[in-house]
Short mmCIF file of C-alpha atoms in Angstrom, two decimals:
data_model
loop_
_atom_site.label_atom_id
_atom_site.label_comp_id
_atom_site.label_asym_id
_atom_site.label_seq_id
_atom_site.Cartn_x
_atom_site.Cartn_y
_atom_site.Cartn_z
CA MET A 1 20.01 13.36 9.79
CA LEU A 2 16.78 13.93 7.57
CA THR A 3 18.43 10.83 5.73
CA ARG A 4 17.88 9.16 9.17
CA LEU A 5 14.31 10.32 9.66
CA VAL A 6 13.96 9.62 5.46
CA LEU A 7 14.47 6.64 5.76
CA SER A 8 13.06 5.97 9.62
CA ILE A 9 9.86 6.47 7.97
CA ALA A 10 9.93 4.86 4.84
CA LEU A 11 11.14 1.54 7.32
CA GLY A 12 7.70 1.91 9.55
CA MET A 13 5.79 1.94 6.16
CA ALA A 14 7.15 -0.82 5.49
CA VAL A 15 7.29 -3.09 9.19
CA GLY A 16 3.55 -1.16 9.87
CA MET A 17 1.80 -3.44 8.33
CA ALA A 18 3.85 -5.72 10.76
CA LEU A 19 2.96 -4.14 13.00
CA CYS A 20 0.07 -2.26 13.10
CA PRO A 21 -2.52 -4.72 12.32
CA PRO A 22 -6.51 -4.06 12.57
CA SER A 23 -8.42 -4.41 15.99
CA ALA A 24 -9.67 -8.39 16.22
CA ALA A 25 -12.94 -6.90 16.55
CA GLN A 26 -12.64 -5.31 12.47
CA ALA A 27 -10.60 -8.25 11.16
CA ARG A 28 -11.75 -10.32 8.99
CA THR A 29 -10.19 -13.42 8.11
CA LEU A 30 -8.34 -13.60 4.57
CA ILE A 31 -9.36 -17.07 1.62
CA PRO A 32 -6.82 -17.23 -0.07
CA SER A 33 -9.49 -19.14 -2.84
CA ASP A 34 -11.46 -15.68 -2.85
CA PRO A 35 -9.27 -13.96 -5.68
CA TYR A 36 -9.57 -10.31 -4.44
CA ASP A 37 -8.61 -11.94 -1.41
CA ALA A 38 -5.53 -12.88 -3.37
CA ARG A 39 -4.62 -10.07 -4.22
CA ILE A 40 -4.56 -8.93 -0.17
CA LEU A 41 -2.58 -11.28 -0.02
CA ALA A 42 -0.23 -10.64 -2.94
CA ALA A 43 0.75 -7.14 -1.48
CA TYR A 44 0.68 -8.79 1.96
CA HIS A 45 3.81 -11.25 1.08
CA CYS A 46 5.82 -8.56 -0.82
CA ASN A 47 6.20 -6.12 2.24
CA LYS A 48 6.38 -9.36 3.90
CA ALA A 49 9.93 -10.06 2.58
CA THR A 50 11.11 -6.25 3.23
CA THR A 51 10.04 -7.06 7.06
CA GLU A 52 12.64 -9.69 6.72
CA GLY A 53 15.32 -7.07 5.11
CA ASP A 54 14.91 -7.01 1.39
CA PHE A 55 15.16 -3.69 0.13
CA SER A 56 16.52 -4.41 -3.54
CA ALA A 57 15.48 -3.62 -7.39
CA GLU A 58 13.68 -7.24 -7.58
CA ARG A 59 11.40 -7.09 -4.65
CA LEU A 60 10.34 -3.56 -6.03
CA ALA A 61 9.37 -4.80 -8.91
CA ARG A 62 8.27 -7.51 -8.18
CA CYS A 63 5.49 -5.53 -5.42
CA LYS A 64 4.96 -3.09 -8.28
CA ALA A 65 4.02 -6.40 -10.44
CA VAL A 66 2.00 -7.36 -7.71
CA TYR A 67 0.13 -3.75 -7.70
CA ASP A 68 -0.17 -3.68 -12.38
CA ALA A 69 -1.38 -7.47 -11.26
CA THR A 70 -4.11 -5.88 -9.47
CA VAL A 71 -5.37 -3.01 -11.17
CA ALA A 72 -5.15 -5.86 -14.68
CA PHE A 73 -7.88 -7.76 -12.22
CA GLU A 74 -9.83 -4.44 -11.15
CA ARG A 75 -10.06 -3.64 -14.93
CA SER A 76 -11.36 -7.42 -15.61
CA GLU A 77 -14.33 -7.44 -13.35
CA PRO A 78 -16.88 -4.47 -14.34
CA ALA A 79 -19.27 -5.77 -12.06
CA MET A 80 -18.31 -5.40 -8.32
CA SER A 81 -19.78 -4.85 -4.54
CA PRO A 82 -18.04 -1.97 -3.04
CA ALA A 83 -17.32 -3.94 -0.51
CA GLN A 84 -14.77 -5.58 -3.62
CA ARG A 85 -13.56 -1.83 -4.92
CA SER A 86 -12.97 -1.08 -1.09
CA THR A 87 -10.17 -4.82 -1.14
CA LEU A 88 -9.00 -3.77 -3.75
CA ALA A 89 -8.81 0.27 -2.93
CA ILE A 90 -6.08 -1.97 -0.04
CA ALA A 91 -4.61 -4.64 -2.06
CA LYS A 92 -3.45 -1.45 -4.18
CA GLY A 93 -2.69 1.15 -1.82
CA LEU A 94 -0.25 -2.48 0.35
CA SER A 95 1.09 -2.59 -2.71
CA MET A 96 2.35 1.12 -3.42
CA MET A 97 3.19 0.64 0.24
CA THR A 98 5.52 -0.95 0.11
CA VAL A 99 7.14 0.04 -3.38
CA SER A 100 7.41 3.53 -1.30
CA ALA A 101 8.78 1.59 1.03
CA VAL A 102 11.71 0.31 -0.94
CA SER A 103 12.23 3.02 -3.06
CA ALA A 104 13.12 5.50 -0.20
CA LYS A 105 15.92 2.93 0.80
CA LEU A 106 17.16 2.45 -2.31
CA ASP A 107 16.92 6.08 -3.05
CA GLY A 108 18.27 6.90 1.00
CA VAL A 109 14.78 9.54 0.29
CA MET A 110 11.49 10.21 0.10
CA SER A 111 12.76 10.89 -3.82
CA ALA A 112 10.41 11.12 -6.06
CA ARG A 113 9.30 8.01 -7.20
CA ALA A 114 8.43 6.71 -4.02
CA CYS A 115 6.29 9.91 -3.84
CA LYS A 116 5.48 8.54 -6.57
CA ALA A 117 3.69 5.74 -4.95
CA ILE A 118 2.20 7.87 -2.35
CA GLU A 119 0.64 9.34 -4.48
CA ALA A 120 -0.71 5.97 -6.09
CA ILE A 121 -1.84 4.24 -2.25
CA ASP A 122 -3.53 8.19 -2.64
CA LEU A 123 -5.23 7.32 -4.92
CA ALA A 124 -6.32 3.35 -4.64
CA LEU A 125 -8.09 5.36 -1.28
CA ALA A 126 -10.20 7.42 -3.58
CA GLY A 127 -11.89 4.01 -4.35
CA TYR A 128 -12.62 2.55 -0.79
CA ASP A 129 -16.09 2.86 0.39
CA PRO A 130 -16.38 3.34 4.40
CA ARG A 131 -20.02 2.30 3.97
CA ALA A 132 -19.11 -0.69 2.69
CA PRO A 133 -17.00 -2.63 5.68
CA ASN A 134 -15.65 -5.63 4.58
CA GLY A 135 -13.13 -5.86 6.77
CA LEU A 136 -10.28 -4.48 6.71
CA GLU A 137 -10.63 -1.53 8.19
CA GLY A 138 -7.81 -2.19 10.63
CA LEU A 139 -6.07 -1.47 6.95
CA TYR A 140 -7.20 1.44 5.31
CA GLU A 141 -6.50 3.16 8.65
CA LEU A 142 -3.06 1.84 8.17
CA LEU A 143 -2.89 3.28 4.56
CA VAL A 144 -3.83 6.50 5.35
CA LYS A 145 -1.57 6.89 8.23
CA THR A 146 1.77 6.02 5.94
CA ARG A 147 -0.38 8.16 2.87
CA ASP A 148 -0.33 11.36 5.56
CA VAL A 149 2.19 10.94 7.36
CA ALA A 150 5.25 11.06 3.56
CA ILE A 151 2.58 13.53 1.78
CA PRO A 152 4.63 16.21 3.68
CA LYS A 153 8.41 15.21 2.98
CA CYS A 154 7.32 14.76 -1.41
CA ARG A 155 6.14 18.45 -0.40
CA THR A 156 9.11 18.75 1.14
CA GLY A 157 10.86 17.25 -1.18
CA GLY A 158 8.75 19.46 -4.58
CA HIS A 159 7.81 16.03 -5.13
CA TRP A 160 3.33 17.10 -4.47
CA PRO A 161 1.98 19.05 -6.68
CA ASN A 162 0.15 22.16 -4.78
#
């Protein structure tokens, strides 16, 4: 029963982006030619594959690569505005949301590697500045909810410090 609950939460995290889009009042159109928006779109495409049922080790590796590319991009852009930093925080969080869901699905439980991805979401959200609105507030809320639902499960499994 616990395994089914964990898997349903993991699947919910994976499809959450598709089922809980930001409200029209908060949403903005992502521009593929914008390098910051491109990072969000890359995370979205990674997530979309899982909503279509791809919970493979290859998908896990691709989504981790999307995260790594976003981190590399972030390091190469030292003079970002708060809104740009927030956009990258969302992109990193979305990638790790998918990594966590795929890990939980492959492992059959909320495993240490799934919880490590949740920790990466938590760290990414620390870079989000709510005082710099960027039209991604709905995605921020989704990531906060995902993190907040997962942390107690990671604690129960012994995979979350303190």
